[in-house]
Amino acid sequence: MVRHFVRRAGLGSCALLAGLMLVTGAMAHEGHDHGASTPPQVTTLAPRAEAASADFELVAVLREGTLAIHLDRFADNAPVDGATIEMDTPEGALTARPMEPGTYVVAAPFAAKPGAHDLAFTVTAGGTVDVLATTLTVPAAPAPAAPRAAPAALALLGGLPLGLLAGAVIGFLAAIVLMSLRRRSAALVLAAGLGLAASLPPDAQAADAPKPPVRDAAQRLPDGSVIVPKPSQRILGVRTIVTASASHARAVELPGRVVPDANASGLVQTAVGGRLAPPPGGFKPLGTRVAAGDILAFVHPPIGASDLKDLEQQGFELDQQIAIVKRRYERLSAIQNAVTRREVEETEIELKGLQTRRATLERVQREPEALRAPVAGVIATSDAVAGQMADPNTVVFRIIDPDRLWVEALGFSPDVGRLGASGRLADGRSVTLAFLGAGMSDRGQALPLQFAVTAGFEGLRPGQFLTVLAEAGAPRTGIAIPRTAVVRGANGQAIVYEHVSAERFVARDVRTEPLDAGRVLVVAGLPPDRRVVTEGAELIDQIR
């Protein structure tokens, strides 16, 4: 009985101590606020200063006593190479030396002293001279961390706050519940461990955690804007334009297909059936450029046994007639004084005619048909195989001039595209088109429209599909920007990134309409005279 009482008392004491630690650990210690916590800092940026004018944009980054100066053009964000930068500092004037395209470095001994330092940069690039003023703020060194306070549970043992009584009750009730378990020792260890864990200050480990190193890294801020340091902008190839509102012709999108120019393409066909044979040097491979009249292949017409006998019979007959006429001509030539000159000439003409017929008959048996290129260009298709039997009118080669191509589109008005048109390929490339004409026959309730490719035909091939953007309708007013400037947000909304400062970008929701193959028209969501990212917008959108 006594042993049972002692065991119960010991268990109650342990549970009481665990409840005390739970309650005192949950209480807010001195100087600590359990309200909304500040978001953790993802990274820190080195001390920097920026300045901008109508021509240049400058960012100066301090690192280990050296000032790295990044100089770009304000309008398109392109690095300025070959510039001369003189910096006026509180300790005198310094000249920066070039390090890489658009980046210059200069020693900054004045930055060893914390505080604000007024700087003035004189930039000379080409024939442009500009002065950019800014202030570089160098933060003071962080103060040493204060020693960690003792756990709150030990500090409260000297007094009995109101929460201590609640802890005792909770511990006593927990002990009764835990005593019903089989493994009483494990339950007691668990209760004591909970109390000890709860008694530790929440920021004990956070105080000892190492701080992130100072580095320039792109990051997205809580307000949705994106910070992209200048070195990262160079890597991503960020380029911008200054928006301007103007009037543009309305455009419609039409499905199109590349076709060869009818005046610069041709087919090589056999006139008679026969066996194909290569020319000297062999058949030319695909893509070979040929000139008009070049021999591409030969066709040997087949001759049957009966036809061959008939030809031989005709040959024998012609040989006999040639022999008779030849002897008569020789006799008449020997007695020219006894016969008229007319008889001699007629006999000579008859002899030459028979000899010509005999030579033609010989060529029919031996000389093949030559297949020649009808136009200059490249061999687009070839079905030539040595020894192949080709039927009459068989297409053996197709010649196309790659520099003269057409585009055939389907529209619903014969006047669409007369004022101008362009084509957009699946890979984003664009071609310039000129209207040629419109057909009269319907193709699926649409009219065929023909355009000539005037620029951008590198890599085009007949049969390739593209989207034709043809001007039609009344003009519209808006801001024209490249298609590469528009990205899709997580909700599918079209957005563009505005370059609001040297290293800060803000997403703008916009509404666009098609304008041409390379541009879209922003009709809402973007005011004029703003810098919009045209290259690298998709990469900026992926920064988190």
Coordinates of C-alpha atoms in Angstrom, one line a residue:
M1 CA 0.0 0.0 0.0
V2 CA 2.8 2.4 0.9
R3 CA 4.7 1.5 -2.3
H4 CA 1.6 2.2 -4.3
F5 CA 1.1 5.6 -2.7
V6 CA 4.8 6.5 -3.2
R7 CA 4.5 5.5 -6.9
R8 CA 1.4 7.6 -7.4
A9 CA 3.0 10.6 -5.7
G10 CA 6.0 10.4 -7.9
L11 CA 4.0 10.1 -11.0
G12 CA 1.9 13.1 -10.0
S13 CA 5.0 15.2 -9.4
C14 CA 6.4 14.4 -12.8
A15 CA 3.1 15.2 -14.5
L16 CA 2.9 18.5 -12.5
L17 CA 6.4 19.5 -13.7
A18 CA 5.4 18.6 -17.3
G19 CA 2.2 20.7 -17.1
L20 CA 4.3 23.6 -15.6
M21 CA 6.7 23.5 -18.5
L22 CA 3.9 23.4 -21.0
V23 CA 2.1 26.4 -19.6
T24 CA 5.2 28.5 -19.0
G25 CA 6.6 27.6 -22.4
A26 CA 3.4 28.7 -24.2
M27 CA 3.4 32.1 -22.3
A28 CA 5.0 35.0 -24.1
H29 CA 8.3 35.9 -22.6
E30 CA 9.5 39.5 -22.2
G31 CA 9.9 41.5 -25.4
H32 CA 8.3 38.8 -27.6
D33 CA 5.1 39.4 -29.7
H34 CA 3.1 36.3 -30.8
G35 CA 1.2 38.3 -33.5
A36 CA 1.7 38.1 -37.2
S37 CA 5.3 37.2 -38.1
T38 CA 7.2 39.0 -40.8
P39 CA 7.9 36.9 -43.9
P40 CA 11.3 35.4 -44.1
Q41 CA 13.9 37.2 -46.2
V42 CA 14.7 35.2 -49.3
T43 CA 18.0 36.9 -50.1
T44 CA 19.8 40.1 -49.5
L45 CA 21.1 42.5 -52.2
A46 CA 24.4 44.2 -52.0
P47 CA 24.4 48.0 -51.5
R48 CA 23.4 49.7 -54.7
A49 CA 22.3 53.0 -56.2
E50 CA 20.6 53.7 -59.5
A51 CA 20.0 56.7 -61.8
A52 CA 18.4 57.2 -65.1
S53 CA 18.0 59.8 -67.8
A54 CA 16.4 60.0 -71.2
D55 CA 19.5 58.3 -72.7
F56 CA 21.0 56.1 -70.1
E57 CA 20.2 53.9 -67.1
L58 CA 22.9 53.2 -64.5
V59 CA 23.1 50.9 -61.6
A60 CA 26.2 51.0 -59.2
V61 CA 26.7 47.9 -57.0
L62 CA 29.1 47.9 -54.1
R63 CA 30.9 44.7 -53.3
E64 CA 34.2 44.3 -51.3
G65 CA 35.3 47.9 -51.7
T66 CA 34.7 47.9 -55.5
L67 CA 31.9 49.7 -57.3
A68 CA 30.5 47.8 -60.4
I69 CA 28.7 50.2 -62.7
H70 CA 26.2 48.7 -65.1
L71 CA 25.3 51.1 -68.0
D72 CA 22.4 50.5 -70.4
R73 CA 20.4 52.4 -72.9
F74 CA 17.2 53.7 -71.3
A75 CA 14.9 52.9 -74.2
D76 CA 15.8 49.3 -75.1
N77 CA 17.9 48.2 -72.0
A78 CA 20.8 47.2 -74.3
P79 CA 24.3 47.4 -72.7
V80 CA 26.4 50.5 -73.6
D81 CA 29.9 49.4 -74.6
G82 CA 32.9 51.6 -75.1
A83 CA 31.7 54.4 -72.8
T84 CA 33.8 56.6 -70.6
I85 CA 32.5 57.1 -67.0
E86 CA 33.9 59.6 -64.5
M87 CA 32.6 59.4 -61.0
D88 CA 32.6 62.4 -58.6
T89 CA 32.8 61.2 -55.0
P90 CA 33.2 62.9 -51.6
E91 CA 36.9 62.1 -51.8
G92 CA 37.5 63.3 -55.4
A93 CA 37.0 62.2 -59.0
L94 CA 37.6 58.6 -60.2
T95 CA 37.5 57.1 -63.7
A96 CA 35.9 53.6 -64.2
R97 CA 37.6 51.1 -66.3
P98 CA 35.7 48.7 -68.6
M99 CA 35.3 45.1 -67.4
E100 CA 32.9 43.6 -69.9
P101 CA 30.3 45.0 -72.4
G102 CA 28.2 47.4 -70.5
T103 CA 30.0 46.9 -67.1
Y104 CA 32.6 49.1 -65.6
V105 CA 34.5 48.9 -62.3
V106 CA 36.1 51.5 -60.0
A107 CA 37.6 51.3 -56.5
A108 CA 35.4 52.9 -53.8
P109 CA 37.5 53.6 -50.7
F110 CA 35.0 56.1 -49.5
A111 CA 32.4 53.3 -49.1
A112 CA 34.3 51.9 -46.1
K113 CA 32.4 54.5 -44.0
P114 CA 28.7 53.7 -43.4
G115 CA 26.2 56.2 -44.4
A116 CA 24.9 58.0 -47.5
H117 CA 27.4 59.0 -50.1
D118 CA 26.3 61.4 -52.9
L119 CA 27.7 60.4 -56.3
A120 CA 27.7 62.0 -59.8
F121 CA 28.5 60.0 -62.9
T122 CA 29.5 61.8 -66.2
V123 CA 28.9 59.3 -69.0
T124 CA 30.3 59.9 -72.5
A125 CA 29.2 57.4 -75.2
G126 CA 29.7 58.3 -78.8
G127 CA 28.4 61.8 -79.3
T128 CA 26.2 61.7 -76.1
V129 CA 27.3 63.2 -72.8
D130 CA 25.1 62.9 -69.8
V131 CA 25.4 63.4 -66.0
L132 CA 23.6 61.0 -63.7
A133 CA 23.4 61.8 -59.9
T134 CA 22.5 59.3 -57.2
T135 CA 23.1 58.4 -53.6
L136 CA 24.8 55.2 -52.4
T137 CA 23.8 54.2 -48.9
V138 CA 26.2 51.9 -47.0
P139 CA 24.6 50.2 -44.0
A140 CA 26.4 49.9 -40.7
A141 CA 27.8 46.6 -39.6
P142 CA 25.2 44.5 -37.6
A143 CA 25.5 44.6 -33.8
P144 CA 26.6 41.4 -32.0
A145 CA 23.7 39.1 -30.9
A146 CA 22.6 39.4 -27.2
P147 CA 23.1 36.3 -25.0
R148 CA 20.2 34.0 -25.0
A149 CA 17.9 34.2 -22.0
A150 CA 17.2 31.3 -19.7
P151 CA 14.1 29.2 -20.3
A152 CA 10.9 30.9 -19.1
A153 CA 10.0 27.9 -16.9
L154 CA 13.1 28.3 -14.7
A155 CA 12.5 32.1 -14.4
L156 CA 9.0 31.5 -13.2
L157 CA 9.9 29.0 -10.5
G158 CA 10.5 31.8 -8.0
G159 CA 6.9 33.0 -8.2
L160 CA 3.6 31.3 -8.8
P161 CA 1.7 33.0 -11.7
L162 CA -1.9 32.3 -12.4
G163 CA -1.0 30.0 -15.3
L164 CA 1.0 27.8 -12.9
L165 CA -2.1 26.6 -11.2
A166 CA -3.7 25.7 -14.5
G167 CA -0.5 23.8 -15.4
A168 CA -0.6 21.8 -12.2
V169 CA -4.2 20.8 -12.8
I170 CA -3.5 19.8 -16.4
G171 CA -0.4 17.8 -15.3
F172 CA -2.4 16.0 -12.5
L173 CA -5.2 15.0 -14.9
A174 CA -2.6 13.9 -17.5
A175 CA -0.9 11.7 -14.9
I176 CA -4.2 9.9 -14.1
V177 CA -4.8 9.2 -17.8
L178 CA -1.3 8.1 -18.4
M179 CA -1.4 5.7 -15.4
S180 CA -4.0 3.7 -17.1
L181 CA -1.6 2.8 -19.9
R182 CA 0.5 -0.3 -19.6
R183 CA 3.8 1.4 -20.4
R184 CA 3.7 3.9 -17.6
S185 CA 7.4 4.8 -17.9
A186 CA 7.1 5.6 -21.6
A187 CA 4.1 7.8 -20.9
L188 CA 6.0 9.7 -18.2
V189 CA 8.9 10.3 -20.5
L190 CA 6.6 11.5 -23.3
A191 CA 4.8 14.0 -20.9
A192 CA 8.1 15.3 -19.6
G193 CA 9.5 15.6 -23.2
L194 CA 6.5 17.7 -24.3
G195 CA 7.0 20.0 -21.4
L196 CA 10.7 20.5 -22.1
A197 CA 10.1 21.1 -25.8
A198 CA 7.4 23.6 -25.1
S199 CA 9.6 25.5 -22.6
L200 CA 12.3 26.3 -25.1
P201 CA 12.0 29.8 -26.6
P202 CA 10.6 29.7 -30.2
D203 CA 13.4 31.7 -31.5
A204 CA 16.2 29.7 -29.9
Q205 CA 17.2 27.9 -33.2
A206 CA 16.4 30.9 -35.3
A207 CA 18.9 33.0 -33.4
D208 CA 21.7 30.6 -34.1
A209 CA 20.7 29.9 -37.8
P210 CA 23.3 31.3 -40.2
K211 CA 22.3 34.3 -42.2
P212 CA 22.1 34.1 -46.0
P213 CA 25.1 35.4 -47.8
V214 CA 24.9 38.8 -49.6
R215 CA 24.3 37.9 -53.2
D216 CA 22.4 39.4 -56.1
A217 CA 19.6 37.0 -57.1
A218 CA 16.4 37.6 -58.9
Q219 CA 13.3 37.2 -56.7
R220 CA 9.6 37.9 -56.7
L221 CA 8.4 40.3 -54.0
P222 CA 5.2 39.8 -52.0
D223 CA 3.4 42.5 -54.0
G224 CA 4.0 40.5 -57.2
S225 CA 6.8 42.6 -58.7
V226 CA 10.0 41.0 -59.7
I227 CA 13.5 42.2 -58.8
V228 CA 16.1 41.2 -61.5
P229 CA 19.6 42.5 -60.9
K230 CA 21.4 44.0 -63.9
P231 CA 23.8 41.0 -64.2
S232 CA 20.8 38.7 -64.4
Q233 CA 19.2 40.9 -67.0
R234 CA 22.3 40.6 -69.2
I235 CA 22.1 36.8 -68.9
L236 CA 18.4 36.7 -69.7
G237 CA 18.8 39.1 -72.6
V238 CA 16.1 41.5 -71.4
R239 CA 15.2 44.1 -73.9
T240 CA 12.5 46.8 -73.8
I241 CA 10.7 49.4 -75.9
V242 CA 8.9 52.6 -75.0
T243 CA 5.2 52.3 -75.8
A244 CA 3.4 54.8 -77.9
S245 CA -0.2 55.0 -79.0
A246 CA -0.9 55.2 -82.8
S247 CA -3.5 54.3 -85.4
H248 CA -3.1 50.9 -87.0
A249 CA -5.1 49.1 -89.7
R250 CA -7.3 46.3 -88.6
A251 CA -6.1 42.8 -89.4
V252 CA -7.8 39.5 -89.8
E253 CA -6.2 36.0 -89.5
L254 CA -6.5 33.7 -92.5
P255 CA -5.2 30.1 -92.9
G256 CA -2.6 29.9 -95.6
R257 CA -0.2 27.5 -97.3
V258 CA 3.1 28.1 -99.1
V259 CA 2.9 27.2 -102.9
P260 CA 5.6 27.5 -105.6
D261 CA 5.6 30.4 -108.0
A262 CA 3.9 29.3 -111.2
N263 CA 6.5 31.3 -113.2
A264 CA 9.5 29.9 -111.4
S265 CA 8.7 26.2 -111.1
G266 CA 8.3 23.3 -113.5
L267 CA 7.8 19.6 -113.9
V268 CA 10.1 17.3 -115.8
Q269 CA 8.0 14.6 -117.5
T270 CA 8.5 11.9 -120.1
A271 CA 6.9 12.4 -123.5
V272 CA 7.1 8.7 -124.4
G273 CA 7.3 5.7 -122.2
G274 CA 10.7 4.1 -121.7
R275 CA 13.5 3.0 -119.4
L276 CA 15.2 5.7 -117.3
A277 CA 19.0 6.1 -117.6
P278 CA 21.2 8.6 -115.7
P279 CA 23.1 11.3 -117.6
P280 CA 26.9 11.6 -117.4
G281 CA 27.7 12.0 -113.7
G282 CA 24.6 10.3 -112.4
F283 CA 21.2 11.6 -111.2
K284 CA 21.4 14.9 -109.3
P285 CA 20.4 14.7 -105.6
L286 CA 17.6 16.7 -104.0
G287 CA 18.4 20.4 -103.4
T288 CA 20.9 20.6 -106.3
R289 CA 20.6 23.9 -108.1
V290 CA 20.2 23.5 -111.9
A291 CA 19.9 25.9 -114.8
A292 CA 17.2 25.9 -117.5
G293 CA 18.1 23.3 -120.2
D294 CA 20.3 21.0 -118.0
I295 CA 19.9 17.3 -118.8
L296 CA 18.6 15.5 -115.8
A297 CA 18.0 12.0 -117.2
F298 CA 17.5 10.0 -120.4
V299 CA 14.5 7.8 -121.5
H300 CA 15.2 4.8 -123.7
P301 CA 11.9 3.9 -125.5
P302 CA 11.3 0.2 -125.6
I303 CA 11.1 -1.5 -129.1
G304 CA 9.3 -4.7 -129.5
A305 CA 10.4 -7.6 -131.7
S306 CA 7.9 -7.0 -134.4
D307 CA 8.6 -3.3 -134.4
L308 CA 12.3 -4.0 -134.6
K309 CA 11.8 -6.3 -137.7
D310 CA 9.8 -3.5 -139.4
L311 CA 12.5 -1.1 -138.7
E312 CA 15.1 -3.4 -140.1
Q313 CA 13.0 -3.9 -143.2
Q314 CA 12.7 -0.2 -143.6
G315 CA 16.4 0.1 -143.2
F316 CA 17.0 -2.5 -145.9
E317 CA 14.7 -0.8 -148.3
L318 CA 16.3 2.6 -147.7
D319 CA 19.7 1.1 -148.2
Q320 CA 18.6 -0.3 -151.6
Q321 CA 17.1 3.0 -152.7
I322 CA 20.2 4.9 -151.6
A323 CA 22.4 2.6 -153.6
I324 CA 20.3 3.0 -156.8
V325 CA 20.1 6.7 -156.5
K326 CA 23.8 7.0 -155.7
R327 CA 24.8 5.1 -158.9
R328 CA 22.4 7.1 -161.0
Y329 CA 23.9 10.3 -159.6
E330 CA 27.4 9.1 -160.3
R331 CA 26.5 8.3 -164.0
L332 CA 24.8 11.6 -164.5
S333 CA 27.8 13.4 -162.9
A334 CA 30.1 11.7 -165.4
I335 CA 28.2 12.8 -168.5
Q336 CA 27.2 16.3 -167.4
N337 CA 27.6 17.6 -171.0
A338 CA 25.0 15.1 -172.3
V339 CA 22.3 15.7 -169.6
T340 CA 20.8 18.8 -168.1
R341 CA 22.0 20.2 -164.9
R342 CA 18.5 20.0 -163.5
E343 CA 18.5 16.2 -163.6
V344 CA 21.8 16.1 -161.8
E345 CA 20.6 18.4 -159.0
E346 CA 17.3 16.5 -158.6
T347 CA 19.2 13.2 -158.2
E348 CA 21.5 14.7 -155.7
I349 CA 18.6 16.0 -153.6
E350 CA 16.9 12.7 -153.7
L351 CA 20.1 11.0 -152.5
K352 CA 20.5 13.3 -149.5
G353 CA 16.8 12.8 -148.6
L354 CA 17.2 9.1 -148.5
Q355 CA 20.4 9.3 -146.4
T356 CA 18.6 11.6 -143.9
R357 CA 15.7 9.2 -143.5
R358 CA 18.2 6.3 -142.9
A359 CA 20.0 8.3 -140.2
T360 CA 16.7 9.2 -138.5
L361 CA 15.7 5.5 -138.5
E362 CA 19.0 4.7 -136.9
R363 CA 18.5 7.3 -134.1
V364 CA 15.0 5.9 -133.3
Q365 CA 16.7 2.6 -132.4
R366 CA 19.6 4.0 -130.5
E367 CA 19.1 7.7 -129.3
P368 CA 17.1 8.1 -126.1
E369 CA 14.9 11.1 -125.1
A370 CA 16.7 13.7 -123.0
L371 CA 14.8 15.1 -119.9
R372 CA 15.8 18.8 -119.5
A373 CA 15.1 21.3 -116.7
P374 CA 12.4 23.7 -117.9
V375 CA 13.4 26.5 -115.4
A376 CA 16.3 27.4 -113.2
G377 CA 16.0 26.4 -109.5
V378 CA 16.6 23.5 -107.2
I379 CA 15.4 19.9 -107.5
A380 CA 12.5 19.7 -105.0
T381 CA 11.3 16.1 -105.8
S382 CA 13.0 13.2 -107.7
D383 CA 11.6 9.8 -108.6
A384 CA 14.5 8.8 -110.9
V385 CA 15.9 5.3 -110.6
A386 CA 18.2 3.7 -113.1
G387 CA 16.4 1.1 -115.2
Q388 CA 12.9 2.2 -114.1
M389 CA 10.2 1.9 -116.7
A390 CA 8.4 5.3 -116.9
D391 CA 4.9 5.7 -118.5
P392 CA 4.2 8.6 -120.8
N393 CA 3.6 11.9 -118.9
T394 CA 5.3 10.6 -115.7
V395 CA 6.7 13.3 -113.4
V396 CA 10.3 12.4 -112.8
F397 CA 11.6 15.7 -111.4
R398 CA 10.1 18.9 -109.9
I399 CA 12.1 22.1 -110.1
I400 CA 11.3 25.1 -107.7
D401 CA 13.0 28.4 -107.2
P402 CA 13.2 28.9 -103.4
D403 CA 13.6 32.6 -103.8
R404 CA 10.2 32.9 -105.6
L405 CA 7.3 31.5 -103.6
W406 CA 3.6 32.3 -103.2
V407 CA 1.2 31.9 -100.4
E408 CA -2.4 30.8 -100.9
A409 CA -4.9 31.7 -98.2
L410 CA -8.6 31.3 -97.8
G411 CA -10.7 34.4 -97.1
F412 CA -14.3 35.7 -97.3
S413 CA -13.7 38.9 -99.3
P414 CA -11.7 39.5 -102.5
D415 CA -10.4 42.8 -101.1
V416 CA -8.8 41.3 -97.9
G417 CA -5.1 42.0 -98.0
R418 CA -4.9 44.5 -100.8
L419 CA -3.5 47.1 -98.5
G420 CA -0.9 44.8 -97.0
A421 CA -0.4 41.4 -95.4
S422 CA 2.1 39.3 -93.5
G423 CA 2.5 35.7 -92.6
R424 CA 3.4 34.1 -89.2
L425 CA 4.9 30.6 -89.2
A426 CA 4.5 28.0 -86.4
D427 CA 8.0 28.7 -85.1
G428 CA 7.3 32.4 -84.7
R429 CA 9.1 33.7 -87.8
S430 CA 7.3 36.2 -90.0
V431 CA 7.3 36.8 -93.7
T432 CA 6.2 39.8 -95.7
L433 CA 3.5 39.3 -98.3
A434 CA 2.2 41.3 -101.4
F435 CA -1.3 40.8 -102.7
L436 CA -1.5 39.2 -106.2
G437 CA -5.1 38.3 -106.8
A438 CA -8.3 36.6 -105.6
G439 CA -10.1 33.6 -107.2
M440 CA -13.7 33.3 -108.0
S441 CA -14.4 29.7 -107.2
D442 CA -15.5 28.8 -103.6
R443 CA -13.4 26.5 -101.5
G444 CA -15.5 25.5 -98.5
Q445 CA -17.5 28.8 -98.7
A446 CA -14.2 30.8 -98.9
L447 CA -12.2 32.4 -101.7
P448 CA -8.6 31.6 -102.6
L449 CA -6.3 34.6 -102.2
Q450 CA -2.7 34.6 -103.6
F451 CA 0.2 36.6 -102.1
A452 CA 3.8 36.8 -103.2
V453 CA 6.5 36.4 -100.5
T454 CA 8.7 39.5 -100.7
A455 CA 10.9 39.0 -97.6
G456 CA 11.6 36.4 -95.1
F457 CA 11.5 33.3 -97.3
E458 CA 14.6 31.8 -95.8
G459 CA 13.7 28.2 -94.8
L460 CA 10.2 28.3 -96.5
R461 CA 9.1 25.2 -98.4
P462 CA 6.1 24.5 -100.5
G463 CA 3.3 22.9 -98.6
Q464 CA 4.2 24.6 -95.3
F465 CA 1.2 26.0 -93.3
L466 CA 1.2 29.5 -91.9
T467 CA -1.2 32.2 -90.6
V468 CA -1.8 35.1 -92.9
L469 CA -2.6 38.5 -91.2
A470 CA -4.3 40.6 -93.8
E471 CA -5.3 44.3 -93.4
A472 CA -9.0 44.8 -93.6
G473 CA -11.5 47.2 -92.1
A474 CA -11.3 50.6 -90.4
P475 CA -8.1 51.5 -88.5
R476 CA -7.8 51.1 -84.7
T477 CA -6.0 53.1 -82.1
G478 CA -3.7 51.3 -79.6
I479 CA -0.2 50.4 -78.7
A480 CA 1.7 48.0 -81.0
I481 CA 4.2 45.7 -79.2
P482 CA 6.0 42.5 -80.3
R483 CA 4.2 39.2 -79.8
T484 CA 7.2 38.1 -77.6
A485 CA 6.3 40.7 -75.0
V486 CA 3.0 39.1 -74.2
V487 CA 3.0 36.1 -71.8
R488 CA 0.1 34.1 -70.3
G489 CA -0.4 34.2 -66.5
A490 CA -1.5 31.4 -64.3
N491 CA -5.2 32.3 -65.0
G492 CA -4.7 32.5 -68.7
Q493 CA -4.8 36.3 -68.7
A494 CA -2.4 38.1 -71.2
I495 CA 0.2 40.1 -69.3
V496 CA 3.2 42.2 -70.1
Y497 CA 6.0 43.3 -67.8
E498 CA 6.7 47.0 -67.3
H499 CA 10.2 48.1 -66.5
V500 CA 9.4 50.5 -63.8
S501 CA 12.9 51.0 -62.5
A502 CA 16.4 49.8 -63.2
E503 CA 15.9 46.4 -61.6
R504 CA 12.2 46.2 -60.9
F505 CA 9.5 44.8 -63.2
V506 CA 5.7 44.8 -62.6
A507 CA 3.2 42.6 -64.4
R508 CA 0.3 44.4 -66.2
D509 CA -2.9 42.7 -67.3
V510 CA -3.7 43.7 -70.9
R511 CA -6.2 43.0 -73.6
T512 CA -4.7 42.5 -77.1
E513 CA -5.8 42.0 -80.7
P514 CA -3.9 40.6 -83.7
L515 CA -2.1 43.3 -85.7
D516 CA 0.4 41.5 -88.0
A517 CA 2.8 38.5 -88.0
G518 CA 5.2 40.0 -85.5
R519 CA 3.1 42.4 -83.4
V520 CA -0.1 42.6 -81.4
L521 CA -2.2 45.7 -80.6
V522 CA -2.8 46.5 -76.9
V523 CA -6.2 48.1 -76.6
A524 CA -6.5 48.1 -72.8
G525 CA -4.4 47.8 -69.7
L526 CA -1.2 49.6 -70.7
P527 CA -0.8 53.4 -71.0
P528 CA 1.7 55.0 -73.4
D529 CA 5.2 56.2 -72.5
R530 CA 6.0 53.0 -70.5
R531 CA 8.9 50.7 -70.9
V532 CA 7.7 47.2 -71.8
V533 CA 9.9 44.1 -71.9
T534 CA 10.0 42.7 -75.4
E535 CA 12.6 40.0 -75.0
G536 CA 13.0 37.8 -71.9
A537 CA 9.4 38.3 -70.6
E538 CA 8.8 34.6 -70.4
L539 CA 12.0 34.1 -68.3
I540 CA 11.0 36.9 -65.9
D541 CA 7.5 35.4 -65.5
Q542 CA 9.1 32.2 -64.3
I543 CA 11.0 33.9 -61.4
R544 CA 9.6 33.0 -58.0

